[in-house]
Coordinates of C-alpha atoms and ligand atoms in Angstrom, one line a residue:
X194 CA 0.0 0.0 0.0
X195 CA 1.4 3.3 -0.7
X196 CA 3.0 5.3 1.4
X197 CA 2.7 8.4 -0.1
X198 CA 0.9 11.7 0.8
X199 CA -2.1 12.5 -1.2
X200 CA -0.6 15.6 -2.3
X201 CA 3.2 13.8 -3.6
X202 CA 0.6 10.9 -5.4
X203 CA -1.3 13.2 -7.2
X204 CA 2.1 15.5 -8.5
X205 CA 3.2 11.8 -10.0
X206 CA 0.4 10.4 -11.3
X207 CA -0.3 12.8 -14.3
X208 CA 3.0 12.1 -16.8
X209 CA 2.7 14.6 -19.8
X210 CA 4.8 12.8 -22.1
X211 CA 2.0 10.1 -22.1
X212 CA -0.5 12.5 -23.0
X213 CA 1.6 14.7 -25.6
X214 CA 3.0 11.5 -27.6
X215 CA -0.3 10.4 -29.0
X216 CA -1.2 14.3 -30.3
X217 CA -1.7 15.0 -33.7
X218 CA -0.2 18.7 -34.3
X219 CA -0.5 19.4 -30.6
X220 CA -4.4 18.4 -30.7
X221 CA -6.5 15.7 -29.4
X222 CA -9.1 13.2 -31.5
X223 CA -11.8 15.6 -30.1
X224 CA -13.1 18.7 -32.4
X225 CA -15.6 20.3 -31.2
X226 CA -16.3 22.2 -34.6
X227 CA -15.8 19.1 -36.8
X228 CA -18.8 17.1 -34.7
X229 CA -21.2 20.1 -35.0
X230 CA -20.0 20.4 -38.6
X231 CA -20.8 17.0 -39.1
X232 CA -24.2 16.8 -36.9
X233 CA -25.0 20.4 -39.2
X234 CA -24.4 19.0 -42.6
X235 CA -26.1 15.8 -42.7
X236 CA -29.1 16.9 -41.1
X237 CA -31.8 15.9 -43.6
X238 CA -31.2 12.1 -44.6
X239 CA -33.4 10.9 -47.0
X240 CA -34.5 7.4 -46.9
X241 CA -32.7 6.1 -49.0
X242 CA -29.5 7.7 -48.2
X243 CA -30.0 5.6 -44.2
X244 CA -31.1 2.6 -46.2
X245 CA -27.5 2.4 -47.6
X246 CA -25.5 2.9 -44.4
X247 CA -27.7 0.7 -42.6
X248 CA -26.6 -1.6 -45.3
X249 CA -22.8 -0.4 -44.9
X250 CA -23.7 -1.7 -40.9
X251 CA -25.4 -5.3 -41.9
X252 CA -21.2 -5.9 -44.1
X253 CA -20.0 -5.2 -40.2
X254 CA -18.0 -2.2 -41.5
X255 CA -17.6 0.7 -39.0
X256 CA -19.4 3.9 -40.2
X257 CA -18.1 7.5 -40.5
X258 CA -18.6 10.3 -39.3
X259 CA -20.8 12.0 -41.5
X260 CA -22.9 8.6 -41.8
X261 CA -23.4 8.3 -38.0
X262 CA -24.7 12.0 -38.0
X263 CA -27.1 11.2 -40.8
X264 CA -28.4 8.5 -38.9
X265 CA -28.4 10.8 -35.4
X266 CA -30.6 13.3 -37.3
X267 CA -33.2 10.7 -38.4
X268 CA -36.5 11.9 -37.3
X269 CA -38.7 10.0 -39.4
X270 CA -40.1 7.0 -36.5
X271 CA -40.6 4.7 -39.2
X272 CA -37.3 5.1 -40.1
X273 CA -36.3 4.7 -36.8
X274 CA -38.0 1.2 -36.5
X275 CA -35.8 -0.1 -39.4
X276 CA -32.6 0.9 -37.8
X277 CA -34.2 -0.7 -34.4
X278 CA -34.4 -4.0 -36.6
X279 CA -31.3 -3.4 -38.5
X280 CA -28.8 -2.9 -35.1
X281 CA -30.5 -6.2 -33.7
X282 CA -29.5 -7.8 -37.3
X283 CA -26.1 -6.6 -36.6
X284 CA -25.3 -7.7 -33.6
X285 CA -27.1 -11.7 -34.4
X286 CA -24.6 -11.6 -37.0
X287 CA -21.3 -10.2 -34.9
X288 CA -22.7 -11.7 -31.6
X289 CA -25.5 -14.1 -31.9
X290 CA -28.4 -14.8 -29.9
X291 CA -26.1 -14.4 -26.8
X292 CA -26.1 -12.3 -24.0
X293 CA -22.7 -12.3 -21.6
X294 CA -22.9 -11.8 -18.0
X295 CA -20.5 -10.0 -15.5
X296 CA -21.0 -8.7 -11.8
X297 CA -19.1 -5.3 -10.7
X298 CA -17.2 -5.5 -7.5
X299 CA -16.5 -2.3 -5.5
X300 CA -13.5 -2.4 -3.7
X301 CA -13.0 1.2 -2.1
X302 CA -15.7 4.9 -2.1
X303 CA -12.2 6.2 -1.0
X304 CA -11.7 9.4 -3.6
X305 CA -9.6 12.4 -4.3
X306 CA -11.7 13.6 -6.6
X307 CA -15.1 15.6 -6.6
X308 CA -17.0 15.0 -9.8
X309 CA -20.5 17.1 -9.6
X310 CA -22.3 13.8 -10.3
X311 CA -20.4 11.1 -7.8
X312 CA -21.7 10.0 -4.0
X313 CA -17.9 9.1 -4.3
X314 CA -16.8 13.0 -4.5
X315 CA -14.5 14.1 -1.8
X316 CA -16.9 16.7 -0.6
X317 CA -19.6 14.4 0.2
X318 CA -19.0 14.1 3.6
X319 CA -22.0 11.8 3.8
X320 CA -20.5 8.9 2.6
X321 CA -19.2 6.4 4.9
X322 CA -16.0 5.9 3.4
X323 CA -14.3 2.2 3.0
X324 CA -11.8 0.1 1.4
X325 CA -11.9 -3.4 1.4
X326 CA -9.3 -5.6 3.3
X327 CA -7.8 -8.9 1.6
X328 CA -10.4 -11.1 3.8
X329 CA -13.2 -9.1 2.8
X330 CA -12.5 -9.2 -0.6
X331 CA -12.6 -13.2 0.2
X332 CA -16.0 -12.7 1.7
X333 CA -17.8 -10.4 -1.1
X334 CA -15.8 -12.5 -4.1
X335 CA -16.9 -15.4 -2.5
X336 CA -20.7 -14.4 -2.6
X337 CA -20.3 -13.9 -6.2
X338 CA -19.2 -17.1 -7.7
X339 CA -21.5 -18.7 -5.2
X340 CA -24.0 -17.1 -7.3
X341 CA -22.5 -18.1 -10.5
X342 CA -20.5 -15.5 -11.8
X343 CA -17.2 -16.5 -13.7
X344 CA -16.7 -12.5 -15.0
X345 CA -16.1 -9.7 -12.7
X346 CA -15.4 -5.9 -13.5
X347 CA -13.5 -4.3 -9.9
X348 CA -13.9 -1.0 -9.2
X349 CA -12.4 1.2 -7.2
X350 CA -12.5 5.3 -6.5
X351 CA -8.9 7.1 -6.9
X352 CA -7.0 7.3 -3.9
X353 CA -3.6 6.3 -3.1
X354 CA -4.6 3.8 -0.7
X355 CA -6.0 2.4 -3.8
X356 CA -3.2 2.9 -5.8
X357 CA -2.2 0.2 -8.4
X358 CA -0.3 -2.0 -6.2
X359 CA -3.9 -2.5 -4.0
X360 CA -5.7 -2.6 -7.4
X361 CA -2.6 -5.8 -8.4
X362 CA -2.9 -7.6 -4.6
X363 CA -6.9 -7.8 -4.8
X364 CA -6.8 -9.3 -8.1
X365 CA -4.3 -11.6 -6.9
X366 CA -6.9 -12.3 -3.7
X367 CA -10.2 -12.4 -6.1
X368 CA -8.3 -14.9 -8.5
X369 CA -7.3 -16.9 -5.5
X370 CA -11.0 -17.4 -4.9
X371 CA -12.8 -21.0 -5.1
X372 CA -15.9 -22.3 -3.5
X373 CA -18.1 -25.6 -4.1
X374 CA -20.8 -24.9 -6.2
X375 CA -24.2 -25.2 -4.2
X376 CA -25.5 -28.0 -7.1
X377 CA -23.7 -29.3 -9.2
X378 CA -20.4 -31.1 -9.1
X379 CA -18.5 -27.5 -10.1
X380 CA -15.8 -25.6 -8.3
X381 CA -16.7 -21.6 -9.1
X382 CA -14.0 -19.2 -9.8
X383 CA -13.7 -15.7 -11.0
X384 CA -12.3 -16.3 -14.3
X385 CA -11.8 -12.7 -15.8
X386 CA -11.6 -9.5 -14.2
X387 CA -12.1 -6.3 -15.7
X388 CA -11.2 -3.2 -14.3
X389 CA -13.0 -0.1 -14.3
X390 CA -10.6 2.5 -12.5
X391 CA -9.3 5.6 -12.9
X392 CA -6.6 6.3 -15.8
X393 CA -3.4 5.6 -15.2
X394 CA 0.8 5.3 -16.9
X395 CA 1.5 2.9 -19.1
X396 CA 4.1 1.4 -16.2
X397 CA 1.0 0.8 -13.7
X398 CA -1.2 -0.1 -16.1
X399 CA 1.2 -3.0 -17.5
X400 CA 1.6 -4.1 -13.7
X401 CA -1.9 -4.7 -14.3
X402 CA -1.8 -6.5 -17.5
X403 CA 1.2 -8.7 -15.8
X404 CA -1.3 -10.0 -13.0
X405 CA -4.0 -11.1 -15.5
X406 CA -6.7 -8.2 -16.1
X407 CA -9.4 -8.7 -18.9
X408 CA -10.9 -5.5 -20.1
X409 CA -9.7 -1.9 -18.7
X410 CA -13.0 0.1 -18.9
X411 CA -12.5 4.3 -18.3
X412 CA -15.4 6.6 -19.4
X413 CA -14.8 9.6 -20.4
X414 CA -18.2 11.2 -18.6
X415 CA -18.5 13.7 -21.3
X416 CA -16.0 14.7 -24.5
X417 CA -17.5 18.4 -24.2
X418 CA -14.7 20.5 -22.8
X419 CA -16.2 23.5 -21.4
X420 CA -18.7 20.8 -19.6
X421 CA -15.9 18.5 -18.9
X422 CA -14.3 21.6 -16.6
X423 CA -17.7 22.4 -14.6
X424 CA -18.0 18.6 -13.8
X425 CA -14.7 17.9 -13.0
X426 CA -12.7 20.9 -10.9
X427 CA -9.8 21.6 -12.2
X428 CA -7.3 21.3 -9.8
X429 CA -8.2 17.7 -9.2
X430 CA -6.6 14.5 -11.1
X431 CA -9.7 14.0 -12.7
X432 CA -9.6 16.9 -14.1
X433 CA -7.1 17.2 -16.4
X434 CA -9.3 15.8 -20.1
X435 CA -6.5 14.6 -21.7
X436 CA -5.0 12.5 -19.5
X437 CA -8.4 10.7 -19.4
X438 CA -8.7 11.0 -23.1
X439 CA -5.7 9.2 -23.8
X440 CA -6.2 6.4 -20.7
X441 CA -7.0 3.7 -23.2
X442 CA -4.1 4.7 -25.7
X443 CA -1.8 4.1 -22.7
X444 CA -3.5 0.6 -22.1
X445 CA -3.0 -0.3 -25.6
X446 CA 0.8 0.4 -25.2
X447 CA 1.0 -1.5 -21.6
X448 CA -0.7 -4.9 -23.7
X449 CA -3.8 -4.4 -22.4
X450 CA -5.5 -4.9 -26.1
X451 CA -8.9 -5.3 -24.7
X452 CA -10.5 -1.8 -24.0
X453 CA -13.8 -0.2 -23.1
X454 CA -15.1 3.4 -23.0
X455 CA -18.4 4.9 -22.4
X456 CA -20.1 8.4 -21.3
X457 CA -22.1 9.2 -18.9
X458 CA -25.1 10.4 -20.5
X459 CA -26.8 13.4 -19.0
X460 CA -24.0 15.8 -18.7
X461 CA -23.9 17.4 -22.3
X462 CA -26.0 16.7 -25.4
X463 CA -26.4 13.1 -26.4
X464 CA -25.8 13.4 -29.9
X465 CA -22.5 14.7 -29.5
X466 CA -21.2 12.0 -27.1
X467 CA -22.5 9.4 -29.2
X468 CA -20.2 11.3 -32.3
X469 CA -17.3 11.7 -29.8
X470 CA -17.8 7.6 -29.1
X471 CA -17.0 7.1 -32.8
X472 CA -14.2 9.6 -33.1
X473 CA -12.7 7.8 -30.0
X474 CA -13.1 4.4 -31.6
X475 CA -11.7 5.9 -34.9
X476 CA -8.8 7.1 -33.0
X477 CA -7.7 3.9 -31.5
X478 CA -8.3 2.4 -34.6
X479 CA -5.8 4.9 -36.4
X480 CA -3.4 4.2 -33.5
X481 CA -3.2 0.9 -32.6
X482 CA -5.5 -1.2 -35.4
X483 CA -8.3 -2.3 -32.8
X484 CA -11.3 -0.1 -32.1
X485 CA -12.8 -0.8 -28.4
X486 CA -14.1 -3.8 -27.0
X487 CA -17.0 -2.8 -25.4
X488 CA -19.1 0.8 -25.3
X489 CA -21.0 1.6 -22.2
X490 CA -24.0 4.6 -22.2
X491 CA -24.6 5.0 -18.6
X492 CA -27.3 7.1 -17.7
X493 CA -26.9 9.7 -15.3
X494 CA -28.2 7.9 -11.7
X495 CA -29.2 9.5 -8.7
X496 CA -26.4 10.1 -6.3
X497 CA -26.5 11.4 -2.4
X498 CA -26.5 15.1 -2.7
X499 CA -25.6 15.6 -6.6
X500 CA -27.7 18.4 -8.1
X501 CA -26.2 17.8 -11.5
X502 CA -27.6 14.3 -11.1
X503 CA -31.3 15.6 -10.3
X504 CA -31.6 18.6 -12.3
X505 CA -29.1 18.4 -15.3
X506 CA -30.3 19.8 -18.9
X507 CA -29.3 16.9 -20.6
X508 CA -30.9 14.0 -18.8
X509 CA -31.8 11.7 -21.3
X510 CA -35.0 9.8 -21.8
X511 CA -35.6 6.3 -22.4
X512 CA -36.9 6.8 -26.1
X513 CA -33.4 8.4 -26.3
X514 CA -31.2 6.0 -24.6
X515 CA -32.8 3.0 -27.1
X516 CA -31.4 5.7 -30.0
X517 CA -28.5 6.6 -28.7
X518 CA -28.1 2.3 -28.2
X519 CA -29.0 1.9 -32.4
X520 CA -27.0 4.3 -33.6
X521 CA -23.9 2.8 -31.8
X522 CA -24.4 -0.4 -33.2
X523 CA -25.0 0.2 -35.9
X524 CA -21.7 2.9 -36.2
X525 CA -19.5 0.3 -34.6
X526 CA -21.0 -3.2 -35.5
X527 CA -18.1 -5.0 -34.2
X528 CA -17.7 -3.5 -30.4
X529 CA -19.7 -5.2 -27.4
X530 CA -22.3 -3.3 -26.3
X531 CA -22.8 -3.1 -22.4
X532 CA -26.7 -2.1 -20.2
X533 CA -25.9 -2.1 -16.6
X534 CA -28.1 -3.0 -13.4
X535 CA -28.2 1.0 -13.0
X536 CA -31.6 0.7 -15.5
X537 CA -34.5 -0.6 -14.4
X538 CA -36.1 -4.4 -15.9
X539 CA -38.0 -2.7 -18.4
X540 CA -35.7 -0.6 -20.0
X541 CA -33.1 -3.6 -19.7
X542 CA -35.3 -6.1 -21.5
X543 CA -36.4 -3.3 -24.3
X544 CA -32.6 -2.2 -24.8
X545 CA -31.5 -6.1 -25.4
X546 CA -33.7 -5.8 -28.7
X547 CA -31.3 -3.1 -30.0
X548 CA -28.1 -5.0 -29.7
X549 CA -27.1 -5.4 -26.2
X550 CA -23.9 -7.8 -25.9
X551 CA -23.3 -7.9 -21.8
X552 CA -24.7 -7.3 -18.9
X553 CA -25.0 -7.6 -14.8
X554 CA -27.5 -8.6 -12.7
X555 CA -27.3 -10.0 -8.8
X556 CA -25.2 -6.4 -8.6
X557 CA -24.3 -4.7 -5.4
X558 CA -22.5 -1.2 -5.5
X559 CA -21.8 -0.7 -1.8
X560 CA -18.6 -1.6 -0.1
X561 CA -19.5 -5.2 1.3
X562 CA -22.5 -5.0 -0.5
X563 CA -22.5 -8.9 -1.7
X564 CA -21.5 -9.9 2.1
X565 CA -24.6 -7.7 3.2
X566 CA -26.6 -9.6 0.8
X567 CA -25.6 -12.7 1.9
X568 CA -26.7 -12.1 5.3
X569 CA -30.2 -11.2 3.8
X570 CA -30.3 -14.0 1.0
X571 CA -33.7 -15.1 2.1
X572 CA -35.1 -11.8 1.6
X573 CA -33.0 -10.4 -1.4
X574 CA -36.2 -9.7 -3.7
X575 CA -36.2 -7.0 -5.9
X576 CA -38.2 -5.1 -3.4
X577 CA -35.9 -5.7 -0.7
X578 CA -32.9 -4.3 -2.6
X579 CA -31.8 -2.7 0.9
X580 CA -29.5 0.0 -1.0
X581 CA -27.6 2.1 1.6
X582 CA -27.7 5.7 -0.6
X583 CA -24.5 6.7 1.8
X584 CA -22.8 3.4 1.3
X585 CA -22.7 3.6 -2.5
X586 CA -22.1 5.6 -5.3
X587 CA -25.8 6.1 -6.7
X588 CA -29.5 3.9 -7.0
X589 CA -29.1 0.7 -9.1
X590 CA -32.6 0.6 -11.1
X591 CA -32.6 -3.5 -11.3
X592 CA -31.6 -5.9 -8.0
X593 CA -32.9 -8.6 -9.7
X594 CA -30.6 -12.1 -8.4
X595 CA -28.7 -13.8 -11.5
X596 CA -31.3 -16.9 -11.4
X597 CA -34.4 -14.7 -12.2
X598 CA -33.0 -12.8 -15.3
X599 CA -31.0 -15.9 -16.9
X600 CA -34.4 -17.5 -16.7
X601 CA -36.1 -14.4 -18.2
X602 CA -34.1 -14.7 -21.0
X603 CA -34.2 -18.6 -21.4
X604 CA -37.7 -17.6 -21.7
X605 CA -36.9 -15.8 -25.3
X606 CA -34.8 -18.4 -26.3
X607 CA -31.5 -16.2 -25.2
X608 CA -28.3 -17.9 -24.3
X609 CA -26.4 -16.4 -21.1
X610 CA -22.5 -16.1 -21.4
X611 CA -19.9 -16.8 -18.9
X612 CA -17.7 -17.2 -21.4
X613 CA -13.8 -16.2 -20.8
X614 CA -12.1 -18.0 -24.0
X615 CA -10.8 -15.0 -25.9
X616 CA -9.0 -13.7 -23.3
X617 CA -7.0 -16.6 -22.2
X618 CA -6.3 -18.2 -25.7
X619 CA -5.4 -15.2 -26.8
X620 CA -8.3 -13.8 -28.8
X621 CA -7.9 -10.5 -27.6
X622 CA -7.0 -7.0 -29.1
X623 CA -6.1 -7.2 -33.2
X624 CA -7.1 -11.0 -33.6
X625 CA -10.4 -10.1 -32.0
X626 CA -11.4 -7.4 -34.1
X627 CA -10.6 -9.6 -37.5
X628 CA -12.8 -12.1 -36.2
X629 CA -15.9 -10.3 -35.1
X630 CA -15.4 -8.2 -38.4
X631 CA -15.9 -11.5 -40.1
X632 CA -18.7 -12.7 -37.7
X633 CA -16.3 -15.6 -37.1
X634 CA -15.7 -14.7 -33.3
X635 CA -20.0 -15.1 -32.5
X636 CA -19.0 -18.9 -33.4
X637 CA -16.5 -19.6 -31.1
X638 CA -18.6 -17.9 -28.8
X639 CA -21.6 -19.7 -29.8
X640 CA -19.6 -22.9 -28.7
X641 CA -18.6 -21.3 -25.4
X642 CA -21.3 -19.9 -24.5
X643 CA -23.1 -23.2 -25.1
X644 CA -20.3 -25.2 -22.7
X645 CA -20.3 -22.3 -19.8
X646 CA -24.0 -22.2 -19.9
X647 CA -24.0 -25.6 -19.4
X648 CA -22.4 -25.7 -16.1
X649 CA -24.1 -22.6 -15.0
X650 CA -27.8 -24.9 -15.3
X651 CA -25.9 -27.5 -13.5
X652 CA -24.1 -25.9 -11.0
X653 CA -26.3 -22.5 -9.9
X654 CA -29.4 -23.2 -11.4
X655 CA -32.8 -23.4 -9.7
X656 CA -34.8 -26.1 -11.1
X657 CA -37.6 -23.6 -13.1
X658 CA -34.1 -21.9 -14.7
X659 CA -33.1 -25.2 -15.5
X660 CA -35.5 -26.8 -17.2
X661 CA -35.8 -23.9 -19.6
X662 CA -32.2 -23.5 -20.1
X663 CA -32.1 -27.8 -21.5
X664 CA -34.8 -26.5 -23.8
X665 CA -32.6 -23.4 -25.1
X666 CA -29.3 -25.6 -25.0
X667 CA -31.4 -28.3 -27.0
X668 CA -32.0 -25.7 -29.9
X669 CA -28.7 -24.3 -29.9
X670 CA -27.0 -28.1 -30.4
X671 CA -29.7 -28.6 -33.2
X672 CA -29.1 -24.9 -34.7
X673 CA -24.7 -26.3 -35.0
X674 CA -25.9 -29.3 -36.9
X675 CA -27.5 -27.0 -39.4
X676 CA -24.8 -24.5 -39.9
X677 CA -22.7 -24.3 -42.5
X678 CA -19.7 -22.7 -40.8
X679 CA -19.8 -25.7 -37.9
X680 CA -20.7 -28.4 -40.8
X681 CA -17.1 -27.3 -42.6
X682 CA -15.2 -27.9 -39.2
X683 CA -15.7 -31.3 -38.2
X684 CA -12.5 -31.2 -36.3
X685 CA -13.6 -28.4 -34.2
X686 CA -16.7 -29.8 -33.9
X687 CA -15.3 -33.2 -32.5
X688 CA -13.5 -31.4 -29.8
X689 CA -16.6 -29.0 -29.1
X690 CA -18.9 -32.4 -28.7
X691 CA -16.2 -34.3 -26.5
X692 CA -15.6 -31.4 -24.1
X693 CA -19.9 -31.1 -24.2
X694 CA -20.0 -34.2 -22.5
X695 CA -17.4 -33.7 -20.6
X696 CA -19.0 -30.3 -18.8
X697 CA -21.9 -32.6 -18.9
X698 CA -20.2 -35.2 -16.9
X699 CA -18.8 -32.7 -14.1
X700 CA -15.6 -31.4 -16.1
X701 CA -15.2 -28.1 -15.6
X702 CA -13.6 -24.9 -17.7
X703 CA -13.1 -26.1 -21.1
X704 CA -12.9 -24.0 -24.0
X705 CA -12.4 -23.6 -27.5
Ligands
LIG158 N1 -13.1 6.4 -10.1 C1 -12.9 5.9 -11.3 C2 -13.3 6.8 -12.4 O1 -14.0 7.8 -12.2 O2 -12.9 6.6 -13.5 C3 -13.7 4.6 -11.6 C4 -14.9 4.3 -10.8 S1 -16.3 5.3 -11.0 C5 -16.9 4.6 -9.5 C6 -17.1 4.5 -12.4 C7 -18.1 5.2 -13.2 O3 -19.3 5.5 -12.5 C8 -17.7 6.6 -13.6 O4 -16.8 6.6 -14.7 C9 -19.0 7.3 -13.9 O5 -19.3 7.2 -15.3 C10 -20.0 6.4 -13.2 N2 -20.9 7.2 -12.4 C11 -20.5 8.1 -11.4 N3 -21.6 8.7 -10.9 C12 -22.7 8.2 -11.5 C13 -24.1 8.5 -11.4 N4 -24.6 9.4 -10.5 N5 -24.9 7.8 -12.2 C14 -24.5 6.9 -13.0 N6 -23.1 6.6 -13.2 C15 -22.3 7.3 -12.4
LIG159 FE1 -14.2 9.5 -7.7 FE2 -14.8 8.2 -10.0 FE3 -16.7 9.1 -8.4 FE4 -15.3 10.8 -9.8 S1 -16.6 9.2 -10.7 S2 -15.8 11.0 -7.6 S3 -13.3 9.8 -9.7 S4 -15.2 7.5 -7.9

């Protein structure tokens, strides 16, 4: 743990060199003139004109600029509906009928910062502040695979108690992790963690990348400057924009080839952080060959005496967030695409038509708030959520346990994911991005999906989840037999049959 004053932590975390070497000319991917030039210019589409990029979307090619603006300034709601069916066409075809699932972990509300939107923020000094200790990151990982979960994404505020050598010793400790399964014959594990935490130098991020992470998520909030300043005071770490603008470049460079960004949405108009999304993507595409792995749209929560959070300008509404959704999968047809427990059922179930690739469910924000849980397990009910606004960061819309929405989407003959593959056979990063360009990636994940989901029904299962899931598992093992790509692989598919029976037979963790 470090050792260092806030004040000496904060002077060495910011290294300008890693901001000014990935410049063009002195300026950054993010021109505030170009996007309203490009939002102003294609404001009228005709139909035809959307008919062909929507097409341009179905080949899984990334869109440009002006294409994604046309599509922004669509106001026809008939057209609308076709790009509703066209980004769910897009992501069958990159992604399948699958749905992956993850669970966050909160490690530590400890935080220099003081974003105007955050019940992390320094200055709310109603927060019981709290970082976990090695055992009690035993304790709330432990809850977490007992519920089934195989993919975790730790998060922590930024504070040099929770500097990168805390962030390296609890993965170590969450990896370390086993317990019995309560059913079935399996021993859980967290397989992948992802990271969502704050930016950081290529040395501490490959520290990192040397102890195993999976994804390394930053949002950017919002890409507009001037609101970038009000939300984020300047004199904190936080806010200096570039060196948040450039946190995934730095991963990139550290081997961490698997990244994810996102804005908050609420804090500036909609329409241009869905352009700056694309120019991001674009960027790292320019820079490193891979766009990012996932895109996340949070909306702007509730949080323990935020204003911005009640009252901004920009909140967006749910008709909005399911466009704001479309246009990004359509614009970037080959990046996951992540809905968090923050919205409610409803709006979850209605955004997975649009092209949803992840998701969370079982989730707890508050420090020790799976242990909590665990103490309540008889009466965790959606209704009985027992949120603790002071203990966490804001109000999650959906407490819904993992059982209950697997089940739900069983019920639409959905596949869940716990599928980890990629990352440890080294589809990651460059290889990735050829494969889900070429909808080849969906079918090794088709095959994964079908052998984790497998041991999920057996090992975590309640009997109603069960049953349904056989009958999905029985249509996806017909729907291989019928497909061409599978049909030309009969080696793979030997392999994918013998480790099927395997899973079936108690085996545990075997991929393709
Ligand atoms: N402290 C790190 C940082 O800011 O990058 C990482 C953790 S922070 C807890 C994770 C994310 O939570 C932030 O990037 C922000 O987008 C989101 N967040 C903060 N306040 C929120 C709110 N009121 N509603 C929804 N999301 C919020
Ligand atoms: Fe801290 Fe992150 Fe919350 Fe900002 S968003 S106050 S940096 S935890």
């Amino acid at each position: 743990m470090s050792q260092l004053s806030v004040k000496e932590w904060t002077d060495q975390v910011i290294q300008q060199d890693q901001i000014d070497k990935y410049l063009i000319n002195g300026e950054d991917f993010i021109d505030e003139e170009q996007i309203y030039n490009d939002l102003n210019t294609n404001k009228a589409p005709d139909k035809q004109q959307i008919r062909r990029i929507i097409q341009k979307s179905l080949e899984i090619e990334r869109l440009s600029p002006a294409e994604t603006a046309a599509l922004i300034n669509v106001q026809d709601e008939e057209i609308w509906e076709e790009m509703y069916d066209a980004a769910l066409e897009v992501k069958q075809k990159v992604y399948d009928n699958r749905i992956v699932f993850f669970a966050p972990l909160y490690l530590s509300n400890l935080c220099v910062n003081n974003c105007a939107y955050c019940g992390f923020r320094k200055e709310n000094k109603d927060e019981k502040r709290r970082i976990l200790s090695d055992e009690e990151i035993v304790q709330e990982t432990e809850v977490m695979v007992r519920e089934g979960h195989k993919r975790m994404i730790a998060v922590w505020g930024e504070h040099p108690l929770s500097d990168v050598d805390y962030m390296v010793d609890s993965m170590k400790t969450i990896y370390s992790v086993e317990r019995d399964a309560p059913y079935g014959p399996g021993t859980g594990s967290i397989r992948r963690i992802n990271i969502n935490a704050a930016p950081m130098s290529i040395s501490d991020l490959r520290k990192l990348w040397e102890v195993g992470v999976g994804t390394y998520q930053v949002f950017q909030e919002t890409y507009h400057k001037p609101t970038y300043r009000k939300m984020h005071p300047p004199e904190t770490i936080k806010g200096n924009y570039r060196w948040r603008l450039y946190a995934l470049h730095r991963a990139m460079e550290a081997g961490i080839d698997d990244v994810a960004t996102g804005a908050l949405f609420g804090l500036y108009d909609w329409r241009f952080e869905v352009m700056s999304l694309l120019y991001h993507a674009i960027d790292l595409e320019r820079q490193f060959n891979i766009g990012p792995h996932t895109i996340s749209f949070p909306r702007l929560m509730h949080a323990a005496g935020s204003e911005v959070a009640e009252n901004s300008p920009y909140l967006v509404s749910d008709d909005e967030l399911k466009k704001i959704i479309t246009v990004l999968r359509l614009a970037v047809p080959y990046t996951g695409l992540i809905i968090t427990a923050r919205e409610n059922p409803e709006i979850r179930r209605e955004m997975i038509n649009v092209g949803i690739t992840q998701t969370d469910a079982s989730t707890r924000i508050g420090i020790g708030g799976y242990s909590e849980m665990l103490k309540k397990w008889s009466r965790f009910q959606e209704k009985d959520s027992n949120q603790k606004e002071d203990e966490q960061q804001f109000i999650l819309g959906d407490t819904r346990r993992l059982d209950e929405v697997i089940r739900e989407l069983a019920e639409k003959d959905i596949i869940t994911s716990f599928c980890t593959a990629g990352y440890r056979c080294g589809r990651t990063g460059e290889k990735i991005m050829g494969l889900l360009c070429n909808c080849v990636e969906g079918k090794f994940c088709k095959l994964n999906a079908i052998l984790t989901y497998r041991e999920y029904l057996d090992d975590y299962a309640s009997e109603e989840t069960r049953k349904l899931g056989y009958k999905v598992l029985e249509k996806e093992l017909n729907e291989l037999d019928n497909n061409e790509f599978f049909q030309e692989r009969p080696e793979m598919m030997k392999e994918f049959y013998d480790y099927y029976e395997r899973v079936s037979n108690g085996e545990r963790d075997l991929f393709i």
